[in-house]
PDB file of C-alpha atoms in Angstrom:
ATOM      1  CA  UNK A   1     157.154  84.511 136.019  1.00 47.00           C
ATOM      2  CA  UNK A   2     153.332  84.402 135.961  1.00 45.00           C
ATOM      3  CA  UNK A   3     151.553  83.238 139.112  1.00 46.00           C
ATOM      4  CA  UNK A   4     149.976  79.803 138.727  1.00 49.00           C
ATOM      5  CA  UNK A   5     146.352  79.322 139.695  1.00 52.00           C
ATOM      6  CA  UNK A   6     145.939  76.747 142.362  1.00 58.00           C
ATOM      7  CA  UNK A   7     143.438  73.992 141.711  1.00 63.00           C
ATOM      8  CA  UNK A   8     144.034  72.388 145.082  1.00 71.00           C
ATOM      9  CA  UNK A   9     141.286  70.025 146.103  1.00 85.00           C
ATOM     10  CA  UNK A  10     139.835  69.811 142.608  1.00 91.00           C
ATOM     11  CA  UNK A  11     140.371  67.075 140.056  1.00 94.00           C
ATOM     12  CA  UNK A  12     139.109  66.806 136.495  1.00 95.00           C
ATOM     13  CA  UNK A  13     135.788  64.945 136.387  1.00 94.00           C
ATOM     14  CA  UNK A  14     134.080  63.230 133.496  1.00 95.00           C
ATOM     15  CA  UNK A  15     130.380  64.105 133.227  1.00 95.00           C
ATOM     16  CA  UNK A  16     127.691  63.066 130.745  1.00 95.00           C
ATOM     17  CA  UNK A  17     125.725  65.735 128.861  1.00 94.00           C
ATOM     18  CA  UNK A  18     121.991  65.519 129.481  1.00 92.00           C
ATOM     19  CA  UNK A  19     121.210  66.755 125.939  1.00 90.00           C
ATOM     20  CA  UNK A  20     123.573  64.874 123.609  1.00 93.00           C
ATOM     21  CA  UNK A  21     124.703  62.044 125.920  1.00 93.00           C
ATOM     22  CA  UNK A  22     128.406  62.638 125.214  1.00 94.00           C
ATOM     23  CA  UNK A  23     131.002  62.604 127.986  1.00 95.00           C
ATOM     24  CA  UNK A  24     132.805  65.868 128.704  1.00 94.00           C
ATOM     25  CA  UNK A  25     135.478  66.994 131.159  1.00 94.00           C
ATOM     26  CA  UNK A  26     134.570  69.285 134.034  1.00 93.00           C
ATOM     27  CA  UNK A  27     138.113  70.504 134.653  1.00 93.00           C
ATOM     28  CA  UNK A  28     139.640  71.364 138.005  1.00 93.00           C
ATOM     29  CA  UNK A  29     139.918  74.985 136.832  1.00 93.00           C
ATOM     30  CA  UNK A  30     136.215  75.112 135.937  1.00 92.00           C
ATOM     31  CA  UNK A  31     135.326  73.602 139.299  1.00 93.00           C
ATOM     32  CA  UNK A  32     137.375  76.262 141.080  1.00 93.00           C
ATOM     33  CA  UNK A  33     135.703  78.977 138.995  1.00 91.00           C
ATOM     34  CA  UNK A  34     132.236  77.584 139.825  1.00 91.00           C
ATOM     35  CA  UNK A  35     133.144  77.521 143.535  1.00 92.00           C
ATOM     36  CA  UNK A  36     134.454  81.107 143.421  1.00 93.00           C
ATOM     37  CA  UNK A  37     131.062  82.221 142.056  1.00 91.00           C
ATOM     38  CA  UNK A  38     129.137  80.273 144.692  1.00 91.00           C
ATOM     39  CA  UNK A  39     127.790  77.769 142.157  1.00 89.00           C
ATOM     40  CA  UNK A  40     127.248  74.396 143.792  1.00 90.00           C
ATOM     41  CA  UNK A  41     125.704  72.342 140.965  1.00 91.00           C
ATOM     42  CA  UNK A  42     127.822  70.644 138.348  1.00 91.00           C
ATOM     43  CA  UNK A  43     127.031  71.503 134.722  1.00 92.00           C
ATOM     44  CA  UNK A  44     124.510  69.169 133.125  1.00 92.00           C
ATOM     45  CA  UNK A  45     125.405  70.039 129.541  1.00 92.00           C
ATOM     46  CA  UNK A  46     128.650  69.886 127.593  1.00 92.00           C
ATOM     47  CA  UNK A  47     130.147  73.216 126.443  1.00 91.00           C
ATOM     48  CA  UNK A  48     128.747  72.920 122.900  1.00 90.00           C
ATOM     49  CA  UNK A  49     125.204  72.137 124.119  1.00 92.00           C
ATOM     50  CA  UNK A  50     125.422  75.032 126.623  1.00 89.00           C
ATOM     51  CA  UNK A  51     126.449  77.381 123.804  1.00 89.00           C
ATOM     52  CA  UNK A  52     123.627  76.119 121.574  1.00 89.00           C
ATOM     53  CA  UNK A  53     121.122  76.595 124.389  1.00 88.00           C
ATOM     54  CA  UNK A  54     122.337  80.150 125.047  1.00 86.00           C
ATOM     55  CA  UNK A  55     122.011  80.886 121.326  1.00 84.00           C
ATOM     56  CA  UNK A  56     118.416  79.645 121.241  1.00 82.00           C
ATOM     57  CA  UNK A  57     117.472  81.644 124.348  1.00 77.00           C
ATOM     58  CA  UNK A  58     119.114  84.766 122.961  1.00 70.00           C
ATOM     59  CA  UNK A  59     117.274  84.581 119.643  1.00 66.00           C
ATOM     60  CA  UNK A  60     113.967  83.918 121.426  1.00 61.00           C
ATOM     61  CA  UNK A  61     114.391  86.921 123.710  1.00 56.00           C
ATOM     62  CA  UNK A  62     115.287  89.159 120.745  1.00 53.00           C
ATOM     63  CA  UNK A  63     112.231  88.062 118.800  1.00 51.00           C
ATOM     64  CA  UNK A  64     109.884  88.706 121.692  1.00 47.00           C
ATOM     65  CA  UNK A  65     111.368  92.148 122.331  1.00 46.00           C
ATOM     66  CA  UNK A  66     110.295  93.329 118.868  1.00 47.00           C
ATOM     67  CA  UNK A  67     106.682  92.189 119.016  1.00 45.00           C
ATOM     68  CA  UNK A  68     104.270  92.680 121.909  1.00 48.00           C
ATOM     69  CA  UNK A  69     102.750  89.254 121.260  1.00 45.00           C
ATOM     70  CA  UNK A  70     104.972  86.645 119.736  1.00 49.00           C
ATOM     71  CA  UNK A  71     102.018  84.647 118.431  1.00 58.00           C
ATOM     72  CA  UNK A  72     102.211  85.800 114.814  1.00 73.00           C
ATOM     73  CA  UNK A  73      98.414  86.095 114.632  1.00 81.00           C
ATOM     74  CA  UNK A  74      96.887  88.782 112.468  1.00 82.00           C
ATOM     75  CA  UNK A  75      93.298  89.971 112.449  1.00 84.00           C
ATOM     76  CA  UNK A  76      91.331  90.976 109.380  1.00 88.00           C
ATOM     77  CA  UNK A  77      89.565  94.318 109.568  1.00 89.00           C
ATOM     78  CA  UNK A  78      88.598  97.295 107.403  1.00 90.00           C
ATOM     79  CA  UNK A  79      90.593 100.526 107.213  1.00 90.00           C
ATOM     80  CA  UNK A  80      88.691 103.383 108.880  1.00 91.00           C
ATOM     81  CA  UNK A  81      89.835 105.887 106.228  1.00 91.00           C
ATOM     82  CA  UNK A  82      89.824 104.202 102.813  1.00 92.00           C
ATOM     83  CA  UNK A  83      87.621 101.151 103.516  1.00 90.00           C
ATOM     84  CA  UNK A  84      90.101  98.608 102.120  1.00 90.00           C
ATOM     85  CA  UNK A  85      90.503  95.268 103.895  1.00 90.00           C
ATOM     86  CA  UNK A  86      93.658  95.137 106.013  1.00 89.00           C
ATOM     87  CA  UNK A  87      95.378  92.804 108.448  1.00 87.00           C
ATOM     88  CA  UNK A  88      96.718  93.932 111.840  1.00 86.00           C
ATOM     89  CA  UNK A  89      98.738  92.152 114.584  1.00 86.00           C
ATOM     90  CA  UNK A  90      96.324  93.180 117.362  1.00 84.00           C
ATOM     91  CA  UNK A  91      92.645  92.635 118.099  1.00 87.00           C
ATOM     92  CA  UNK A  92      90.759  95.603 116.646  1.00 87.00           C
ATOM     93  CA  UNK A  93      88.398  97.388 119.009  1.00 86.00           C
ATOM     94  CA  UNK A  94      85.115  98.954 117.962  1.00 85.00           C
ATOM     95  CA  UNK A  95      85.881 102.231 119.774  1.00 89.00           C
ATOM     96  CA  UNK A  96      89.269 102.768 118.040  1.00 89.00           C
ATOM     97  CA  UNK A  97      89.876 103.397 114.331  1.00 91.00           C
ATOM     98  CA  UNK A  98      92.174 100.948 112.562  1.00 89.00           C
ATOM     99  CA  UNK A  99      94.056 101.999 109.454  1.00 89.00           C
ATOM    100  CA  UNK A 100      95.764 100.156 106.612  1.00 90.00           C
ATOM    101  CA  UNK A 101      99.500 100.751 106.408  1.00 89.00           C
ATOM    102  CA  UNK A 102      99.206 103.573 103.834  1.00 90.00           C
ATOM    103  CA  UNK A 103      96.525 105.459 105.756  1.00 92.00           C
ATOM    104  CA  UNK A 104      98.331 104.927 109.054  1.00 88.00           C
ATOM    105  CA  UNK A 105     101.524 106.433 107.601  1.00 90.00           C
ATOM    106  CA  UNK A 106      99.503 109.413 106.330  1.00 90.00           C
ATOM    107  CA  UNK A 107      97.837 109.843 109.756  1.00 87.00           C
ATOM    108  CA  UNK A 108     101.204 109.671 111.503  1.00 87.00           C
ATOM    109  CA  UNK A 109     102.756 112.197 109.118  1.00 88.00           C
ATOM    110  CA  UNK A 110      99.860 114.638 109.642  1.00 86.00           C
ATOM    111  CA  UNK A 111     100.203 114.383 113.428  1.00 82.00           C
ATOM    112  CA  UNK A 112     103.903 115.236 113.271  1.00 74.00           C
ATOM    113  CA  UNK A 113     106.297 113.819 115.836  1.00 55.00           C
ATOM    114  CA  UNK A 114     104.154 114.295 118.955  1.00 54.00           C
ATOM    115  CA  UNK A 115     104.351 110.639 119.910  1.00 47.00           C
ATOM    116  CA  UNK A 116     106.858 109.763 122.636  1.00 45.00           C
ATOM    117  CA  UNK A 117     107.039 106.179 121.379  1.00 47.00           C
ATOM    118  CA  UNK A 118     109.724 106.917 118.751  1.00 45.00           C
ATOM    119  CA  UNK A 119     108.048 105.637 115.625  1.00 44.00           C
ATOM    120  CA  UNK A 120     105.941 102.877 117.092  1.00 43.00           C
ATOM    121  CA  UNK A 121     103.687 101.261 114.517  1.00 44.00           C
ATOM    122  CA  UNK A 122     100.777 101.045 116.957  1.00 46.00           C
ATOM    123  CA  UNK A 123      98.369 103.817 116.036  1.00 44.00           C
ATOM    124  CA  UNK A 124      96.708 104.197 119.438  1.00 44.00           C
ATOM    125  CA  UNK A 125      99.761 104.551 121.696  1.00 44.00           C
ATOM    126  CA  UNK A 126      99.527 108.264 122.475  1.00 44.00           C
ATOM    127  CA  UNK A 127      95.773 108.184 123.034  1.00 44.00           C
ATOM    128  CA  UNK A 128      96.086 105.420 125.609  1.00 44.00           C
ATOM    129  CA  UNK A 129      98.776 107.373 127.421  1.00 45.00           C
ATOM    130  CA  UNK A 130      96.571 110.495 127.540  1.00 47.00           C
ATOM    131  CA  UNK A 131      93.704 108.492 129.052  1.00 46.00           C
ATOM    132  CA  UNK A 132      95.994 107.056 131.720  1.00 46.00           C
ATOM    133  CA  UNK A 133      97.314 110.509 132.591  1.00 48.00           C
ATOM    134  CA  UNK A 134      93.798 111.926 132.906  1.00 47.00           C
ATOM    135  CA  UNK A 135      92.684 108.969 135.006  1.00 47.00           C
ATOM    136  CA  UNK A 136      95.687 109.377 137.323  1.00 48.00           C
ATOM    137  CA  UNK A 137      94.989 113.099 137.788  1.00 48.00           C
ATOM    138  CA  UNK A 138      91.274 112.533 138.279  1.00 49.00           C
ATOM    139  CA  UNK A 139      91.940 110.198 141.228  1.00 48.00           C
ATOM    140  CA  UNK A 140      94.924 112.073 142.664  1.00 47.00           C
ATOM    141  CA  UNK A 141      92.779 113.726 145.364  1.00 49.00           C
ATOM    142  CA  UNK A 142      91.837 110.399 146.986  1.00 47.00           C
TER     143      UNK A 142
END
């Protein structure tokens, strides 16, 4: 015979979802689970609204993990190699060359696989790292 979980002291409660306004049951078992985890607040959303909210948060966090800025802005500039107009997802700087996609791929292929960023599409990643390393060593005798 399987041991029964005790829900002593807990009774099913009817709560109203703050998102959809529907009533839902906060069961005695859920209350005991919440208490066992040290959670003191009752849920404000029904199970379906909680699941929808988790889904939205998950997709937002995935999107932001793929792009450094999730703004979607692109900046028009001129390729430093071929001179064609190109659009990039970062603000071009005067002291750094910016390449169109074709020229960037050619630059990356000619450099080999020296970059520790595993195929990052940002052309200046390794150079920035070198500057940081030099700066750190320059000030290491402070």
